[in-house]
XYZ file of C-alpha atoms in Angstrom:
381
model
C -24.068 6.166 -54.658
C -26.744 8.649 -53.558
C -26.030 7.867 -49.926
C -22.352 8.697 -50.427
C -23.301 11.972 -52.121
C -25.571 12.892 -49.215
C -22.809 12.081 -46.728
C -20.406 14.340 -48.606
C -22.834 17.283 -48.384
C -23.195 17.012 -44.601
C -20.667 19.257 -42.779
C -18.096 17.352 -40.764
C -19.034 18.964 -37.451
C -22.627 17.710 -37.829
C -21.357 14.119 -37.779
C -19.693 14.482 -34.389
C -21.011 13.108 -31.111
C -20.763 16.620 -29.691
C -23.187 17.991 -32.284
C -25.594 15.080 -31.876
C -25.590 15.492 -28.086
C -26.308 19.209 -28.485
C -29.104 18.395 -30.927
C -30.671 15.967 -28.478
C -30.282 18.438 -25.602
C -32.020 21.126 -27.654
C -34.798 18.810 -28.845
C -35.479 17.670 -25.306
C -35.432 21.268 -24.060
C -37.870 22.367 -26.788
C -40.182 19.462 -25.967
C -40.192 20.226 -22.245
C -40.706 23.969 -22.801
C -43.443 23.313 -25.347
C -45.322 21.091 -22.928
C -44.835 23.655 -20.161
C -46.210 26.483 -22.326
C -49.192 24.407 -23.379
C -49.983 23.602 -19.766
C -49.642 27.268 -18.700
C -51.809 28.563 -21.528
C -54.477 25.930 -21.021
C -54.491 26.700 -17.309
C -54.861 30.428 -18.015
C -57.739 29.838 -20.397
C -59.496 27.448 -18.051
C -59.103 29.787 -15.079
C -60.399 32.977 -16.795
C -63.419 34.590 -15.139
C -66.771 34.223 -16.908
C -69.247 37.041 -17.468
C -71.657 35.599 -14.925
C -68.946 35.784 -12.294
C -68.269 39.490 -12.913
C -70.459 41.886 -10.911
C -72.273 44.332 -13.193
C -71.089 47.673 -12.003
C -72.871 49.367 -14.899
C -76.211 47.670 -15.335
C -77.024 49.768 -18.353
C -73.864 48.856 -20.219
C -73.470 45.081 -19.718
C -72.611 44.407 -23.362
C -69.797 46.960 -23.290
C -68.444 45.412 -20.151
C -68.450 41.968 -21.750
C -66.462 43.212 -24.738
C -63.955 44.967 -22.496
C -63.366 41.830 -20.456
C -63.007 39.693 -23.585
C -60.558 42.081 -25.227
C -58.483 42.312 -22.074
C -58.368 38.558 -21.715
C -57.372 38.022 -25.343
C -54.672 40.680 -25.071
C -53.288 39.063 -21.919
C -53.247 35.632 -23.529
C -51.554 37.059 -26.629
C -48.928 38.788 -24.507
C -48.406 35.574 -22.542
C -47.878 33.567 -25.726
C -45.495 36.155 -27.175
C -43.441 36.450 -24.013
C -43.461 32.667 -23.630
C -42.204 32.157 -27.168
C -39.503 34.808 -26.751
C -38.435 33.357 -23.405
C -38.527 29.799 -24.745
C -36.447 30.809 -27.753
C -33.870 32.477 -25.520
C -33.771 29.437 -23.230
C -33.332 27.091 -26.202
C -30.475 29.182 -27.632
C -28.749 29.495 -24.261
C -29.366 25.816 -23.496
C -28.039 24.688 -26.883
C -24.935 26.852 -26.540
C -24.391 25.672 -22.981
C -24.986 22.061 -23.978
C -22.504 22.384 -26.837
C -19.863 23.839 -24.518
C -20.513 21.314 -21.742
C -20.520 18.364 -24.155
C -17.208 19.598 -25.535
C -15.759 19.719 -22.029
C -17.071 16.240 -21.228
C -15.801 14.795 -24.512
C -12.398 16.487 -24.359
C -10.661 13.358 -22.946
C -12.239 11.326 -25.758
C -10.808 13.795 -28.265
C -7.418 13.439 -26.581
C -7.680 9.659 -26.892
C -8.521 9.975 -30.589
C -5.722 12.490 -31.176
C -3.174 10.338 -29.371
C -4.333 7.197 -31.173
C -3.992 8.928 -34.558
C -0.350 9.861 -33.998
C 0.768 6.837 -31.992
C 3.363 4.474 -33.429
C 5.936 2.013 -32.132
C 8.353 4.908 -31.565
C 6.216 6.854 -29.065
C 4.276 4.219 -27.127
C 5.474 5.873 -23.937
C 2.932 8.690 -24.292
C -0.078 8.648 -21.947
C -3.337 10.595 -21.584
C -3.112 10.775 -17.764
C -6.686 12.029 -17.456
C -7.442 13.723 -14.131
C -11.087 13.800 -13.121
C -13.933 11.958 -11.422
C -14.151 8.187 -11.652
C -16.632 8.192 -14.517
C -16.900 6.456 -17.884
C -14.581 8.964 -19.574
C -11.820 8.427 -17.026
C -12.310 4.679 -17.332
C -11.883 4.983 -21.110
C -8.740 7.105 -20.751
C -7.228 4.798 -18.115
C -8.044 1.736 -20.224
C -6.337 3.338 -23.222
C -3.280 4.141 -21.091
C -3.166 0.528 -19.877
C -3.406 -0.702 -23.453
C -0.508 1.546 -24.474
C 1.511 0.171 -21.572
C 0.878 -3.398 -22.675
C 1.684 -2.545 -26.287
C 4.878 -0.805 -25.206
C 5.915 -3.864 -23.222
C 5.020 -6.179 -26.106
C 7.025 -4.127 -28.613
C 10.018 -3.993 -26.275
C 9.776 -7.738 -25.702
C 9.523 -8.351 -29.441
C 12.472 -6.067 -30.112
C 14.585 -7.829 -27.503
C 13.459 -11.214 -28.810
C 14.472 -10.355 -32.378
C 17.849 -9.039 -31.227
C 18.503 -12.136 -29.121
C 17.333 -14.508 -31.849
C 19.494 -12.771 -34.458
C 22.512 -12.969 -32.175
C 21.947 -16.601 -31.240
C 21.353 -17.711 -34.824
C 24.284 -15.649 -36.051
C 26.781 -17.276 -33.664
C 26.740 -20.845 -35.102
C 26.647 -19.448 -38.639
C 29.712 -17.315 -37.923
C 31.529 -20.283 -36.364
C 30.868 -22.493 -39.390
C 31.749 -19.733 -41.854
C 35.015 -18.917 -40.083
C 36.136 -22.559 -40.071
C 35.263 -22.923 -43.749
C 37.196 -19.772 -44.695
C 40.230 -20.893 -42.684
C 40.250 -24.288 -44.379
C 39.824 -22.718 -47.822
C 43.059 -20.766 -47.406
C 44.971 -23.726 -45.936
C 46.818 -25.349 -48.833
C 48.120 -28.142 -46.594
C 44.728 -29.179 -45.200
C 44.409 -32.900 -44.546
C 41.503 -35.307 -44.509
C 41.413 -34.997 -40.716
C 41.028 -31.225 -41.071
C 38.069 -31.693 -43.389
C 36.486 -34.203 -40.998
C 36.911 -31.708 -38.187
C 35.284 -29.036 -40.358
C 32.346 -31.340 -41.040
C 31.904 -31.915 -37.308
C 31.955 -28.164 -36.640
C 29.421 -27.493 -39.396
C 27.217 -30.348 -38.154
C 27.233 -28.984 -34.613
C 26.417 -25.511 -35.937
C 23.526 -26.858 -37.999
C 22.243 -28.850 -35.020
C 22.350 -25.716 -32.927
C 20.494 -23.698 -35.577
C 17.897 -26.468 -35.833
C 17.402 -26.570 -32.056
C 17.079 -22.798 -31.930
C 14.532 -22.683 -34.753
C 12.428 -25.439 -33.163
C 12.540 -23.710 -29.795
C 11.574 -20.358 -31.313
C 8.710 -22.009 -33.190
C 7.391 -23.576 -29.992
C 7.624 -20.303 -28.072
C 5.740 -18.457 -30.820
C 2.825 -20.907 -30.931
C -0.507 -20.175 -29.279
C -1.048 -21.348 -25.724
C -3.510 -24.250 -26.082
C -4.547 -24.180 -29.699
C -2.622 -27.289 -30.756
C -2.444 -29.307 -27.543
C -4.208 -32.634 -26.912
C -5.514 -32.793 -23.360
C -5.867 -36.202 -21.727
C -5.296 -37.809 -18.342
C -1.535 -37.841 -17.841
C 0.505 -39.765 -15.257
C 3.378 -37.439 -14.348
C 5.184 -40.184 -12.402
C 5.114 -42.499 -15.419
C 6.408 -39.755 -17.738
C 9.191 -38.987 -15.258
C 10.251 -42.646 -15.221
C 10.367 -42.643 -19.032
C 12.493 -39.481 -19.101
C 14.898 -40.917 -16.507
C 15.197 -44.196 -18.413
C 15.932 -42.399 -21.690
C 18.564 -40.115 -20.105
C 20.465 -42.788 -18.139
C 22.916 -43.483 -20.953
C 23.718 -39.776 -21.363
C 24.187 -39.376 -17.604
C 26.400 -42.458 -17.396
C 28.562 -41.165 -20.256
C 29.225 -38.037 -18.169
C 29.924 -40.080 -15.051
C 26.693 -39.019 -13.340
C 24.191 -40.924 -11.240
C 20.568 -40.519 -12.405
C 17.768 -42.111 -10.404
C 14.061 -41.927 -9.735
C 13.335 -40.971 -6.140
C 10.702 -42.572 -3.938
C 7.198 -41.310 -4.585
C 3.676 -42.275 -5.605
C 3.116 -44.694 -8.458
C 0.424 -42.605 -10.144
C 0.280 -38.807 -10.106
C -2.513 -37.829 -12.486
C -3.022 -34.435 -14.105
C -4.999 -33.137 -17.075
C -2.835 -32.002 -19.948
C -0.806 -32.741 -23.057
C 1.360 -35.808 -22.421
C 3.883 -34.898 -25.134
C 4.492 -31.402 -23.807
C 4.626 -32.445 -20.162
C 7.159 -35.108 -21.171
C 9.147 -32.375 -22.932
C 9.161 -30.320 -19.712
C 10.530 -33.232 -17.686
C 13.095 -34.100 -20.365
C 14.311 -30.491 -20.513
C 14.715 -30.328 -16.726
C 16.572 -33.654 -16.591
C 18.788 -32.661 -19.530
C 19.516 -29.342 -17.825
C 20.471 -31.118 -14.583
C 22.862 -33.414 -16.466
C 24.428 -30.665 -18.591
C 25.272 -28.354 -15.682
C 26.339 -30.972 -13.157
C 29.815 -31.706 -11.879
C 31.889 -34.898 -12.361
C 30.547 -37.814 -10.306
C 27.466 -35.733 -9.567
C 23.923 -36.923 -8.945
C 20.497 -36.204 -10.387
C 17.284 -37.309 -8.672
C 13.763 -37.034 -10.054
C 10.695 -37.467 -7.832
C 6.926 -37.084 -8.178
C 4.316 -36.779 -5.440
C 0.970 -35.248 -4.525
C 0.553 -32.162 -2.349
C -3.072 -31.236 -1.738
C -4.693 -30.447 -5.084
C -1.386 -30.279 -6.981
C 0.977 -32.757 -8.572
C 4.603 -31.992 -7.697
C 7.654 -32.972 -9.736
C 11.165 -32.169 -8.506
C 14.492 -32.507 -10.310
C 17.473 -32.201 -7.962
C 21.109 -32.018 -9.001
C 24.490 -31.524 -7.369
C 25.703 -29.159 -10.062
C 27.251 -25.708 -10.209
C 24.238 -23.947 -8.708
C 22.639 -20.618 -9.550
C 23.076 -17.336 -7.708
C 20.009 -15.661 -6.196
C 20.196 -12.763 -8.667
C 20.316 -15.102 -11.652
C 17.413 -17.199 -10.362
C 15.114 -14.272 -11.219
C 16.060 -14.525 -14.912
C 16.750 -18.207 -15.341
C 13.446 -18.748 -17.197
C 13.982 -15.850 -19.630
C 14.591 -16.638 -23.283
C 18.263 -16.945 -24.238
C 19.428 -16.344 -20.675
C 22.354 -18.470 -19.503
C 24.091 -18.592 -16.147
C 27.426 -19.490 -17.762
C 27.219 -18.298 -21.360
C 30.504 -19.695 -22.636
C 29.940 -23.060 -20.997
C 26.351 -23.235 -22.243
C 27.322 -22.674 -25.864
C 30.155 -25.168 -25.696
C 27.729 -27.777 -24.362
C 25.121 -27.074 -27.005
C 22.674 -25.131 -24.876
C 20.304 -22.836 -26.757
C 19.133 -20.769 -23.815
C 15.532 -21.706 -24.637
C 15.062 -24.911 -22.624
C 13.834 -23.351 -19.386
C 11.813 -20.703 -21.255
C 9.999 -23.545 -23.024
C 9.495 -25.288 -19.670
C 7.881 -22.186 -18.191
C 5.640 -21.647 -21.214
C 4.317 -25.213 -21.247
C 3.789 -25.305 -17.478
C 1.842 -22.030 -17.535
C -0.279 -23.351 -20.409
C -1.320 -26.150 -18.029
C -2.157 -23.724 -15.225
C 0.917 -24.651 -13.185
C 4.059 -23.040 -11.858
C 7.767 -23.808 -12.002
C 10.386 -22.518 -9.571
C 13.998 -23.100 -8.628
C 15.897 -23.267 -5.358
C 19.648 -23.209 -5.709
C 22.929 -22.486 -3.955
C 26.236 -21.864 -5.689
C 28.507 -24.927 -5.809
C 25.858 -27.025 -4.048
C 23.237 -27.737 -6.677
C 19.727 -26.825 -7.730
C 16.185 -28.127 -7.312
C 13.605 -27.342 -9.966
C 10.046 -27.708 -8.669
C 7.110 -28.187 -11.004
C 3.525 -27.852 -9.711
C 0.500 -28.803 -11.828
C -3.201 -28.918 -10.888
C -4.262 -32.504 -10.256
C -6.902 -34.308 -12.249
C -9.004 -36.083 -9.610
């Protein structure tokens, strides 16, 4: 309680770094000047002439001469001390004032950082300090703060876009189900078949909402906090994914096969998530293929990386759209994607999981010719 009372009595300016720097400057200056004055005065005293060294010009008045010399010496030493103290005081005052001004100039960018930080919010993250000056610690602080604001601005924009996209995507199946229900409610001649159709529409909408919520949950999770890392055989996981998807491919009249490769392609990672990556890529190749099309999955080793490729003979992706194909909620053919149950999150999830494992994923595609998704993961030797 007493400490808080003492803090309240101390003026605000005395708590600043600027004041403390000035105080230290002044203390150091006083110490140096004090030592200098002591040295000068001691040197003057030690170097004074003694009576034996003074020639007696008046042999009959030696005692008077001694007193005159002593008085003159004492007066000189007194004058030296007085002038030294006056000069030292002036130097301390000028030095303190100069130190206060200089420290204020040096700390001005820090004050700008503090001022900007105090008024910053999500609505004005575009502001910057833009400090111009030598490459010193202050400029490094200002530049670091500007970089942080840039990252925050990007994060807020990404979050804003994510919320807008998620709201739109979740709202679409809800609106579809609600519209069908309202139409059937006003239809007095609705049959059992109409109600069955409504149930199918609602079920598809709920499935879509469920898929979206699971995808959003996965994308919001931390990078490696909940993964179980073991030795994983990518080739074996690819064979499992192909085997599980054969029935779906056959139902669409597609050919799905495992290409020639190496029996064991080992990496270090989470088997469940790597399997999800392969399944998403295979499912994507089936969904956006053409009638009587083909899908081929292959795994091999290239240097220190494990390579997995999923090739299809589907609709293809334009070069411009290839730059955004891994963005959340992005679809090449939006109407077709929704009609086929696509959430727009599959490839975003693929990219997230692959990057968690230190790998990369890319696509090569030509319109009306097909696409090849290439996954590269560091090998576990």
